[in-house]
Amino acid sequence: MDEMPDWVHDFVSPPRFKPYLKAASGDVATAVRLYWWNIEVSSAFYPSLHFLEVALRNAMHRQLAGTFARDDWWETASLLKVSLSKVYAARAKLTERGRPPKPLTADDVMAQLSLGFWTSLTSKRHDQILWVPCLHRAFPHYRGARERLHRELDTVRLFRNRIMHHEPIFHRDLGADRRTILRLLGYLSPRLLEQLTPYDRVEAVLEQRPVFRPDPGEGDR
């Protein structure tokens, strides 16, 4: 095994670098290339993940606000306690920050809620409360069961979290991850796919993937 560069040892750390070194069969130069490529491909996913999250919450919020006839629909939507607590936590966080200086709006709160929150609203627990009455209309181009949509959203949520926490994603089927994101955008509106296309670099970056030995145990993490 080649000697690990000082910058890796001091600022990346051996434990964080280990997955790359393992995939490179101990070849440090290949591991370094893989490390930087992991950063590059993570950044390439940012436009589609960003666009999906913003589009998703706005589409869902629009249906919920329309059904419950108020922008702060969570006050009358009979949300589960765990979901409602996330709304109140988001509102409290904004208040603590002193932002905005004027009274909070529903839009302020909505933008603070995580992808995990919006994904949870498509779960079985919210089926009769939200999905059947209105949320299915947020996905006008989807024809499948709620369960499958929820699984796809949750897959993207976990994938997004890996990227945002700077975890390795090089071992995944990233082409499949990209296709899932694009499918979800298409469920909302084909126009979103048209808007994203000029900014989607994922396929180009995937073609530059360094050669490494995949670890069969890493594929779905």
Short mmCIF file of C-alpha atoms in Angstrom, two decimals, residues 2-5 7-9 12 16-40 209-212:
data_model
loop_
_atom_site.label_atom_id
_atom_site.label_comp_id
_atom_site.label_asym_id
_atom_site.label_seq_id
_atom_site.Cartn_x
_atom_site.Cartn_y
_atom_site.Cartn_z
CA ASP A 2 1.30 3.48 -0.92
CA GLU A 3 1.71 6.06 1.80
CA MET A 4 -1.39 8.11 2.50
CA PRO A 5 -0.94 11.83 1.67
CA TRP A 7 -3.71 16.15 3.62
CA VAL A 8 -5.81 12.98 3.58
CA HIS A 9 -4.53 11.85 6.97
CA VAL A 12 -10.07 13.88 5.53
CA ARG A 16 -13.41 8.65 6.13
CA PHE A 17 -10.91 7.69 3.42
CA LYS A 18 -11.12 3.97 4.08
CA PRO A 19 -14.08 3.22 1.73
CA TYR A 20 -12.20 4.79 -1.17
CA LEU A 21 -8.99 2.95 -0.35
CA LYS A 22 -10.85 -0.33 -0.07
CA ALA A 23 -12.58 0.18 -3.41
CA ALA A 24 -9.20 0.99 -4.97
CA SER A 25 -7.67 -2.25 -3.59
CA GLY A 26 -5.23 -0.23 -1.51
CA ASP A 27 -3.96 1.93 -4.38
CA VAL A 28 -3.78 5.41 -2.88
CA ALA A 29 -3.61 7.29 -6.18
CA THR A 30 -6.78 5.58 -7.41
CA ALA A 31 -8.46 6.17 -4.05
CA VAL A 32 -7.67 9.88 -4.25
CA ARG A 33 -9.13 10.09 -7.76
CA LEU A 34 -12.22 8.25 -6.53
CA TYR A 35 -12.55 10.61 -3.57
CA TRP A 36 -12.54 13.67 -5.81
CA TRP A 37 -14.85 12.03 -8.33
CA ASN A 38 -17.30 11.26 -5.51
CA ILE A 39 -17.37 14.97 -4.71
CA GLU A 40 -17.85 15.84 -8.37
CA ARG A 209 -15.94 7.41 -13.13
CA PRO A 210 -12.54 5.99 -12.10
CA VAL A 211 -12.14 2.23 -12.42
CA PHE A 212 -12.41 0.52 -9.02
#
